[in-house]
Coordinates of C-alpha atoms and ligand atoms in Angstrom, one line a residue:
M237 CA 6.6 -13.7 25.5
A238 CA 6.6 -12.9 22.0
L239 CA 3.4 -11.9 20.2
K240 CA 2.8 -12.0 16.4
V241 CA -0.2 -10.5 14.4
C242 CA -0.5 -12.3 10.9
K243 CA -2.2 -10.7 8.2
F244 CA -3.1 -13.1 5.2
G245 CA -4.0 -11.4 2.1
G246 CA -6.6 -12.4 -0.5
T247 CA -4.6 -14.9 -2.5
S248 CA -3.9 -16.7 1.0
M249 CA -7.8 -17.0 1.3
A250 CA -8.6 -17.9 -2.2
D251 CA -9.8 -21.9 -1.5
G252 CA -10.0 -24.2 1.2
N253 CA -6.7 -25.9 0.1
V254 CA -4.9 -22.6 0.7
M255 CA -6.6 -21.9 3.8
N256 CA -5.4 -25.2 5.2
R257 CA -1.9 -24.1 4.2
V258 CA -2.7 -20.9 6.5
K259 CA -4.0 -23.1 9.3
R260 CA -0.6 -25.1 9.2
I261 CA 1.4 -21.8 9.0
V262 CA -0.5 -20.2 12.1
E263 CA -0.5 -23.3 14.1
S264 CA 3.3 -24.0 13.5
D265 CA 4.1 -20.9 15.9
D266 CA 2.4 -20.4 19.3
D267 CA 3.2 -16.8 19.1
R268 CA 0.8 -16.4 16.0
R269 CA -2.2 -15.5 18.2
L270 CA -3.8 -12.7 16.3
V271 CA -4.8 -13.3 12.6
V272 CA -6.4 -10.7 10.3
V273 CA -7.6 -11.9 7.2
S274 CA -8.8 -10.3 3.4
A275 CA -11.7 -11.5 1.6
P276 CA -10.8 -14.6 -1.0
G277 CA -8.7 -13.4 -3.8
R278 CA -8.4 -14.8 -7.4
R279 CA -7.6 -18.5 -7.7
Y280 CA -6.5 -18.0 -11.3
S281 CA -5.5 -15.2 -13.6
D282 CA -8.9 -14.1 -14.8
D283 CA -11.0 -15.1 -11.7
I284 CA -12.8 -12.3 -9.8
K285 CA -12.0 -11.2 -6.2
V286 CA -14.8 -11.5 -3.8
T287 CA -14.6 -7.9 -2.9
D288 CA -15.1 -6.9 -6.5
T289 CA -18.2 -9.1 -6.7
L290 CA -19.6 -7.6 -3.6
Y291 CA -19.3 -3.9 -5.3
K292 CA -21.4 -5.6 -7.9
C293 CA -23.9 -6.7 -5.4
Y294 CA -24.2 -3.4 -4.2
Y295 CA -24.9 -2.0 -7.7
E296 CA -27.5 -4.6 -7.9
V297 CA -29.2 -3.6 -4.8
E298 CA -29.3 0.1 -5.8
K299 CA -30.9 -0.7 -9.1
T300 CA -33.4 -3.4 -8.1
G301 CA -33.4 -3.3 -4.5
S302 CA -31.8 -6.9 -4.0
C303 CA -28.6 -8.3 -4.5
G304 CA -29.7 -11.7 -5.3
T305 CA -28.4 -12.7 -8.5
T306 CA -25.1 -11.5 -8.0
F307 CA -24.9 -12.8 -4.4
A308 CA -25.3 -16.2 -5.7
I309 CA -21.7 -16.1 -6.7
I310 CA -20.7 -15.3 -3.3
R311 CA -23.0 -18.0 -1.7
N312 CA -21.3 -20.5 -4.3
R313 CA -17.6 -19.5 -3.3
F314 CA -18.1 -19.7 0.2
T315 CA -20.3 -22.8 0.5
G316 CA -17.5 -24.5 -1.7
I317 CA -14.8 -23.2 0.8
V318 CA -16.8 -24.6 3.8
K319 CA -17.6 -28.0 2.0
E320 CA -14.0 -28.4 1.1
L321 CA -12.7 -27.6 4.7
G322 CA -15.1 -30.0 6.2
I323 CA -15.7 -27.6 9.1
D324 CA -19.0 -27.4 11.3
L325 CA -20.2 -24.1 10.3
D326 CA -23.7 -23.2 9.3
I327 CA -22.7 -21.2 6.4
K328 CA -26.3 -21.2 4.8
Y329 CA -27.5 -19.3 7.9
V330 CA -24.5 -16.9 7.9
L331 CA -24.7 -16.3 4.3
D332 CA -28.8 -15.9 4.5
E333 CA -28.1 -13.4 7.4
T334 CA -25.4 -11.5 5.2
E335 CA -27.7 -11.3 2.1
R336 CA -30.5 -9.9 4.0
R337 CA -28.3 -7.1 5.9
I338 CA -26.9 -6.3 2.5
N339 CA -30.3 -5.6 1.1
E340 CA -31.4 -3.8 4.2
E341 CA -28.5 -1.7 4.8
K342 CA -28.0 -0.4 1.0
S343 CA -24.6 0.7 2.1
R344 CA -21.6 0.3 -0.4
D345 CA -18.9 0.0 2.6
F346 CA -21.0 -2.6 4.3
T347 CA -21.5 -4.8 1.1
A348 CA -18.1 -4.4 0.2
S349 CA -16.8 -5.4 3.9
R350 CA -18.8 -8.7 3.7
G351 CA -16.1 -10.6 2.0
E352 CA -13.6 -10.0 5.0
Y353 CA -16.5 -11.0 7.3
L354 CA -17.4 -14.1 5.9
C355 CA -13.9 -15.2 5.5
A356 CA -13.0 -14.5 9.1
R357 CA -15.9 -16.4 10.5
V358 CA -14.6 -19.2 8.3
M359 CA -11.1 -18.9 9.4
A360 CA -11.7 -18.7 13.1
K361 CA -13.9 -21.9 12.9
L362 CA -11.1 -23.7 11.1
L363 CA -8.5 -22.5 13.8
G364 CA -11.0 -23.2 16.6
A365 CA -10.3 -19.5 17.5
K366 CA -12.5 -16.6 18.8
F367 CA -14.0 -14.4 16.0
I368 CA -13.7 -10.7 16.8
D369 CA -15.8 -8.4 14.5
A370 CA -14.0 -5.5 13.2
E371 CA -17.2 -3.5 13.5
E372 CA -16.8 -3.7 17.3
V373 CA -13.3 -2.8 17.8
I374 CA -12.0 -0.8 14.9
F375 CA -13.5 3.0 14.7
F376 CA -13.5 6.1 12.7
K377 CA -14.1 9.6 13.7
E378 CA -16.7 12.0 12.5
N379 CA -14.2 13.4 9.8
G380 CA -13.8 9.7 8.7
I381 CA -10.4 9.4 9.9
F382 CA -9.4 6.3 11.9
D383 CA -9.6 6.8 15.6
G384 CA -6.5 5.2 17.2
E385 CA -7.2 5.7 20.7
K386 CA -10.6 4.2 20.7
S387 CA -9.9 1.3 18.6
Y388 CA -6.5 0.4 20.3
R389 CA -8.2 0.2 23.6
A390 CA -11.1 -1.8 22.2
V391 CA -8.8 -4.3 20.3
S392 CA -6.6 -4.9 23.4
R393 CA -9.6 -5.5 25.6
A394 CA -11.4 -7.7 23.2
V395 CA -8.3 -10.1 22.7
E396 CA -7.4 -10.3 26.3
G397 CA -7.0 -13.7 27.7
E398 CA -7.7 -15.3 24.4
I399 CA -5.5 -17.9 23.0
R400 CA -6.0 -17.1 19.4
C401 CA -8.4 -14.6 17.7
V402 CA -9.6 -14.0 13.9
L403 CA -10.4 -10.5 13.0
P404 CA -11.5 -9.5 9.5
G405 CA -9.6 -6.7 7.9
F406 CA -10.6 -3.7 5.5
Y407 CA -13.6 -2.2 7.7
G408 CA -14.5 -0.8 11.1
C409 CA -17.3 1.2 12.6
G410 CA -18.0 4.8 11.2
A411 CA -19.0 7.8 13.5
D412 CA -22.7 7.2 12.4
G413 CA -22.6 3.5 13.7
R414 CA -22.4 2.1 10.1
V415 CA -19.8 -0.2 8.7
K416 CA -17.2 1.8 7.0
T417 CA -14.1 0.5 4.9
F418 CA -10.5 1.7 4.4
S419 CA -9.4 2.2 0.7
R420 CA -8.8 -0.8 -1.4
G421 CA -6.0 -3.2 0.0
G422 CA -6.9 -1.9 3.3
S423 CA -6.8 -5.2 5.3
D424 CA -2.9 -4.4 5.6
I425 CA -3.9 -1.3 7.6
S426 CA -6.1 -3.2 10.1
G427 CA -3.4 -5.7 10.6
A428 CA -0.9 -2.9 11.4
I429 CA -3.5 -1.4 13.8
V430 CA -4.2 -4.8 15.6
A431 CA -0.4 -5.1 16.0
R432 CA -0.2 -1.7 17.5
A433 CA -3.2 -2.1 19.6
V434 CA -1.8 -5.3 21.2
N435 CA 2.1 -4.1 21.1
A436 CA 3.0 -7.0 19.1
T437 CA 6.5 -8.0 18.8
L438 CA 6.2 -8.7 15.0
Y439 CA 3.5 -8.0 12.4
E440 CA 3.7 -10.7 9.9
N441 CA 2.1 -10.1 6.3
W442 CA 1.7 -13.0 4.4
T443 CA 1.2 -12.4 0.6
D444 CA 1.8 -14.5 -2.6
V445 CA 5.3 -12.9 -3.2
S446 CA 8.4 -13.7 -1.3
G447 CA 9.1 -10.1 -0.4
F448 CA 10.0 -6.8 -1.5
Y449 CA 11.9 -7.0 -4.9
A450 CA 14.8 -4.7 -5.3
C451 CA 12.8 -3.4 -8.3
D452 CA 9.7 -4.2 -10.4
P453 CA 10.0 -7.9 -11.8
R454 CA 8.2 -6.7 -14.7
I455 CA 11.0 -4.5 -15.7
V456 CA 13.8 -6.7 -14.6
S457 CA 13.5 -10.5 -14.7
T458 CA 13.9 -12.1 -11.2
P459 CA 15.2 -9.1 -9.3
K460 CA 16.8 -9.8 -5.9
V461 CA 14.5 -9.9 -3.0
I462 CA 15.4 -7.4 -0.4
K463 CA 16.0 -9.2 3.0
S464 CA 15.7 -6.1 5.1
L465 CA 14.9 -2.4 4.8
S466 CA 14.1 0.3 7.0
Y467 CA 10.6 2.1 7.2
K468 CA 12.1 5.1 5.5
E469 CA 13.4 3.1 2.6
L470 CA 10.0 1.5 2.4
R471 CA 8.3 4.8 2.4
E472 CA 10.5 6.2 -0.4
L473 CA 10.1 3.0 -2.6
S474 CA 6.2 2.4 -2.1
Y475 CA 5.8 6.1 -2.8
M476 CA 7.3 5.6 -6.1
G477 CA 5.3 2.7 -7.0
A478 CA 6.5 -0.5 -5.3
N479 CA 3.5 -1.9 -4.0
V480 CA 3.7 -4.9 -1.7
L481 CA 1.9 -3.1 1.2
H482 CA -0.8 -0.6 1.4
S483 CA 1.3 2.5 1.9
E484 CA -0.7 3.7 4.9
S485 CA -0.2 0.5 6.6
I486 CA 3.2 1.5 8.1
F487 CA 2.0 4.5 10.1
P488 CA 0.4 2.5 13.1
V489 CA 3.3 0.1 13.5
R490 CA 6.2 2.5 12.8
K491 CA 5.2 4.7 15.8
A492 CA 5.3 1.7 18.0
N493 CA 8.7 0.5 16.6
I494 CA 7.1 -2.9 15.4
P495 CA 8.8 -4.6 12.6
I496 CA 6.7 -5.8 9.7
H497 CA 7.8 -9.2 8.0
I498 CA 6.5 -9.7 4.5
R499 CA 6.3 -13.7 3.9
N500 CA 5.0 -15.8 1.1
T501 CA 2.0 -18.3 2.1
F502 CA 2.9 -20.2 -0.9
R503 CA 6.8 -20.5 0.1
P504 CA 6.9 -20.2 3.9
E505 CA 10.5 -21.4 3.8
D506 CA 11.7 -18.1 2.0
D507 CA 13.2 -15.4 4.2
G508 CA 11.1 -12.7 3.2
T509 CA 11.6 -9.0 3.9
L510 CA 11.8 -7.7 7.2
I511 CA 10.9 -3.9 7.5
Q512 CA 12.6 -2.6 10.6
P513 CA 12.1 0.6 12.4
S514 CA 14.9 3.2 12.4
V515 CA 16.0 2.4 15.8
Y516 CA 16.8 -1.3 15.3
Y517 CA 17.8 -1.0 11.6
K518 CA 21.2 -2.7 10.8
P519 CA 22.7 -1.6 7.5
S520 CA 22.6 -4.4 5.1
G521 CA 26.1 -3.7 3.6
R522 CA 24.6 -3.0 0.1
V523 CA 25.0 0.6 -1.1
I524 CA 21.4 0.4 -2.5
T525 CA 18.5 -1.1 -1.6
G526 CA 16.1 -0.7 -4.3
I527 CA 15.2 1.1 -7.3
A528 CA 11.2 2.3 -8.0
G529 CA 10.1 4.4 -11.1
K530 CA 6.9 6.1 -11.9
K531 CA 6.0 7.7 -15.1
D532 CA 3.8 10.6 -16.4
F533 CA 5.5 13.8 -14.6
T534 CA 5.6 17.5 -15.9
V535 CA 8.4 19.5 -15.4
I536 CA 7.7 23.3 -15.4
F537 CA 11.2 25.1 -15.7
I538 CA 11.4 28.7 -14.6
E539 CA 14.4 31.0 -15.3
K540 CA 14.9 34.7 -14.3
S541 CA 18.1 36.6 -13.9
L542 CA 18.8 37.2 -10.2
M543 CA 16.0 34.9 -9.0
N544 CA 18.4 34.0 -6.0
S545 CA 18.2 37.7 -4.7
E546 CA 14.5 38.2 -5.4
I547 CA 13.2 37.8 -1.9
G548 CA 9.9 35.7 -1.8
F549 CA 10.2 34.5 -5.4
I550 CA 9.7 30.8 -4.7
R551 CA 6.8 31.7 -2.2
K552 CA 5.1 33.4 -5.0
V553 CA 5.4 30.5 -7.4
L554 CA 4.3 27.9 -4.8
S555 CA 1.4 30.1 -3.9
V556 CA 0.1 29.5 -7.6
L557 CA 0.2 26.0 -6.9
E558 CA -1.4 26.1 -3.8
E559 CA -4.4 28.2 -5.3
Q560 CA -4.8 25.7 -7.8
N561 CA -4.6 22.7 -5.0
I562 CA -1.8 21.0 -6.8
P563 CA 0.9 18.9 -4.9
I564 CA 4.5 19.5 -6.0
E565 CA 7.0 16.3 -6.1
H566 CA 10.2 17.8 -6.3
I567 CA 11.7 21.5 -6.8
P568 CA 15.2 21.1 -8.0
S569 CA 16.9 24.7 -8.2
G570 CA 19.9 26.6 -9.5
I571 CA 20.8 30.2 -9.1
D572 CA 18.5 31.8 -11.5
T573 CA 16.5 28.7 -12.2
M574 CA 14.0 26.6 -10.6
S575 CA 11.8 23.5 -11.9
L576 CA 8.6 22.2 -10.6
V577 CA 8.1 18.5 -10.9
I578 CA 4.3 17.8 -10.9
E579 CA 2.2 14.6 -11.7
S580 CA 0.8 15.2 -15.3
A581 CA -2.6 14.1 -14.1
R582 CA -2.8 17.0 -11.9
L583 CA -2.3 19.5 -14.7
K584 CA -5.1 18.1 -17.2
N585 CA -8.4 19.9 -18.5
G586 CA -6.6 23.6 -18.9
V587 CA -5.2 23.4 -15.3
L588 CA -1.4 23.6 -16.7
D589 CA -2.4 26.7 -18.9
A590 CA -3.7 28.3 -15.6
V591 CA -0.6 27.6 -13.7
L592 CA 1.8 29.0 -16.4
Q593 CA -0.4 32.1 -16.5
G594 CA -0.3 32.4 -12.8
I595 CA 3.2 32.1 -12.6
K596 CA 4.0 34.5 -15.4
Q597 CA 1.8 37.1 -13.5
A598 CA 3.4 36.3 -10.0
V599 CA 6.8 36.5 -11.0
E600 CA 7.3 37.7 -14.4
P601 CA 9.9 35.0 -15.6
D602 CA 12.5 35.3 -18.3
V603 CA 11.8 31.7 -19.5
I604 CA 9.1 29.3 -18.6
R605 CA 9.0 26.0 -20.4
V606 CA 7.3 22.8 -20.1
T607 CA 8.5 19.4 -20.4
E608 CA 5.9 16.5 -20.4
D609 CA 6.2 12.7 -20.3
I610 CA 8.8 12.5 -17.8
A611 CA 9.4 9.5 -15.5
L612 CA 11.0 9.7 -12.0
I613 CA 13.3 7.0 -10.8
A614 CA 14.5 6.6 -7.2
T615 CA 17.6 4.9 -6.3
V616 CA 17.2 4.3 -2.5
G617 CA 19.4 3.2 0.5
H618 CA 20.9 4.3 3.7
G619 CA 24.3 2.8 2.3
M620 CA 24.7 5.6 -0.2
S621 CA 25.5 8.2 2.6
S622 CA 28.6 6.2 3.5
S623 CA 29.8 5.0 0.2
V624 CA 31.8 7.4 -2.0
G625 CA 31.0 7.5 -5.7
T626 CA 27.4 6.2 -5.8
S627 CA 26.1 8.9 -7.9
A628 CA 29.1 8.5 -10.2
R629 CA 28.4 4.9 -10.6
L630 CA 24.6 5.9 -11.4
F631 CA 25.2 8.3 -13.9
K632 CA 27.9 6.2 -15.7
A633 CA 25.5 3.3 -15.9
M634 CA 22.9 5.7 -17.4
A635 CA 25.4 7.3 -19.8
Q636 CA 26.5 3.9 -20.9
A637 CA 22.9 2.9 -21.7
N638 CA 22.4 6.0 -23.6
I639 CA 19.8 7.6 -21.6
N640 CA 19.5 11.4 -21.3
V641 CA 19.3 12.7 -17.7
K642 CA 16.4 15.5 -17.6
M643 CA 16.4 16.0 -13.9
I644 CA 18.4 15.2 -10.7
D645 CA 17.1 15.5 -7.2
Q646 CA 19.1 14.1 -4.2
G647 CA 17.0 14.0 -1.2
S648 CA 18.5 16.0 1.6
S649 CA 18.8 12.7 3.7
E650 CA 21.2 11.0 1.3
L651 CA 18.8 8.3 1.3
N652 CA 17.7 8.6 -2.5
I653 CA 18.7 10.0 -5.8
I654 CA 16.0 10.8 -8.0
V655 CA 16.6 11.2 -11.8
G656 CA 14.0 12.3 -14.5
V657 CA 14.2 10.6 -18.0
K658 CA 11.8 10.5 -20.8
N659 CA 8.9 8.1 -20.1
D660 CA 9.9 5.6 -22.7
E661 CA 13.4 5.4 -21.3
C662 CA 12.1 4.4 -17.9
E663 CA 12.3 0.7 -18.0
K664 CA 15.9 0.7 -19.9
C665 CA 17.1 3.2 -17.0
I666 CA 15.8 1.0 -14.1
N667 CA 17.6 -1.9 -15.9
A668 CA 21.0 -0.1 -16.3
I669 CA 20.9 1.1 -12.5
Y670 CA 19.9 -2.4 -11.2
R671 CA 22.8 -4.1 -13.4
E672 CA 25.3 -1.6 -12.1
F673 CA 24.4 -2.1 -8.3
F674 CA 23.0 -5.7 -8.1
N675 CA 24.8 -7.7 -10.8
Ligands
LIG807 N1 -10.8 -7.0 0.1 C1 -10.4 -5.8 0.1 C2 -9.9 -5.5 -1.3 O1 -9.8 -6.2 -2.4 C3 -9.4 -5.1 1.2 C4 -8.1 -6.0 1.0 O2 -7.8 -7.0 0.2 O3 -7.2 -5.6 1.8 O4 -9.3 -4.2 -1.8

């Protein structure tokens, strides 16, 4: 029998009207048996997310010992939602308890987690489903890392025999027994954990967009929605800044080969995007799946005659960066040249000078040169490995748009081509590549 885990994001929980929409979605499919919710998000563009208000509650507790003033906003919001839904839940009691615990616990994570907690309580009542507190089934280890084994066991035990359950996302229980949250947007991770725990057939992630776009809609107006992509493509695109899903949320489900379906709560009739494990992945027939770009990189170019025959050259250069604790994004190289592409933010406050100094001492290069304000643009797709001329088309499109290529790196998996251009040519470059492959 199919078993679907559905995670609904903040905008899908924004008010009673949308929650009723969610109820219809869940109830329209008997396989949708596990529901994971975020805290209510924005109702309009300058609205404040419940989680952000809760962080303010925590600062108020820290300062004054009580969160009363700010908690009134949370109280209002949930009282309004329950009234709008007309459900039989003693929300005053639940809110009083929550406020009391926030004041008592004096914990940032506990306070922040209450948006999901309250929302799941409401949603469980609305769906007539069992509420399972994440505090009792999702665990972290001593070192703060998520404890998979313990959590998967606890989740599967808690849902056993239940027709439908609702769980709050974003938090679990730390090794000290206190509530601990994932990083922001972490309900996506909770959804993936629940899916993995019950070995779901599908992890549905309901948001307010109709899927993953082939590129950023702020750069290209109305780009195509990617109907399906592989986990590997998703990883490449999310890493380069395409953010529909929390980047860590794929790990639990990927291991168990569970597909993720991104759907739009406000347009449930849309196909959305299906993210497939590599074993099931069927090529879309497209050469390119998507394009993503990220700005503000620094390139350190190093040249030394006979570099290629100097044993240990690259190791010596890399150990300078290791000593400074700096991750490297790419290392394009030639016979006597190599470049290091590094996020500029990592090189602030004198770090760049220290790195240059270290490299000079370590390998005595003939030339060392720095280029700042570089954007990296990744063109991603399994299709490119089997189609001749992809890079020729890409570079022709860039040349026609008069964009100077500062760096090229083709991933060894033939899954991506990464180009470096000047920051201020990033948008123009994404547009040119998109037009070439998608129009
Ligand atoms: N409510 C949390 C946040 O705003 C977690 C989530 O929405 O996934 O980050």
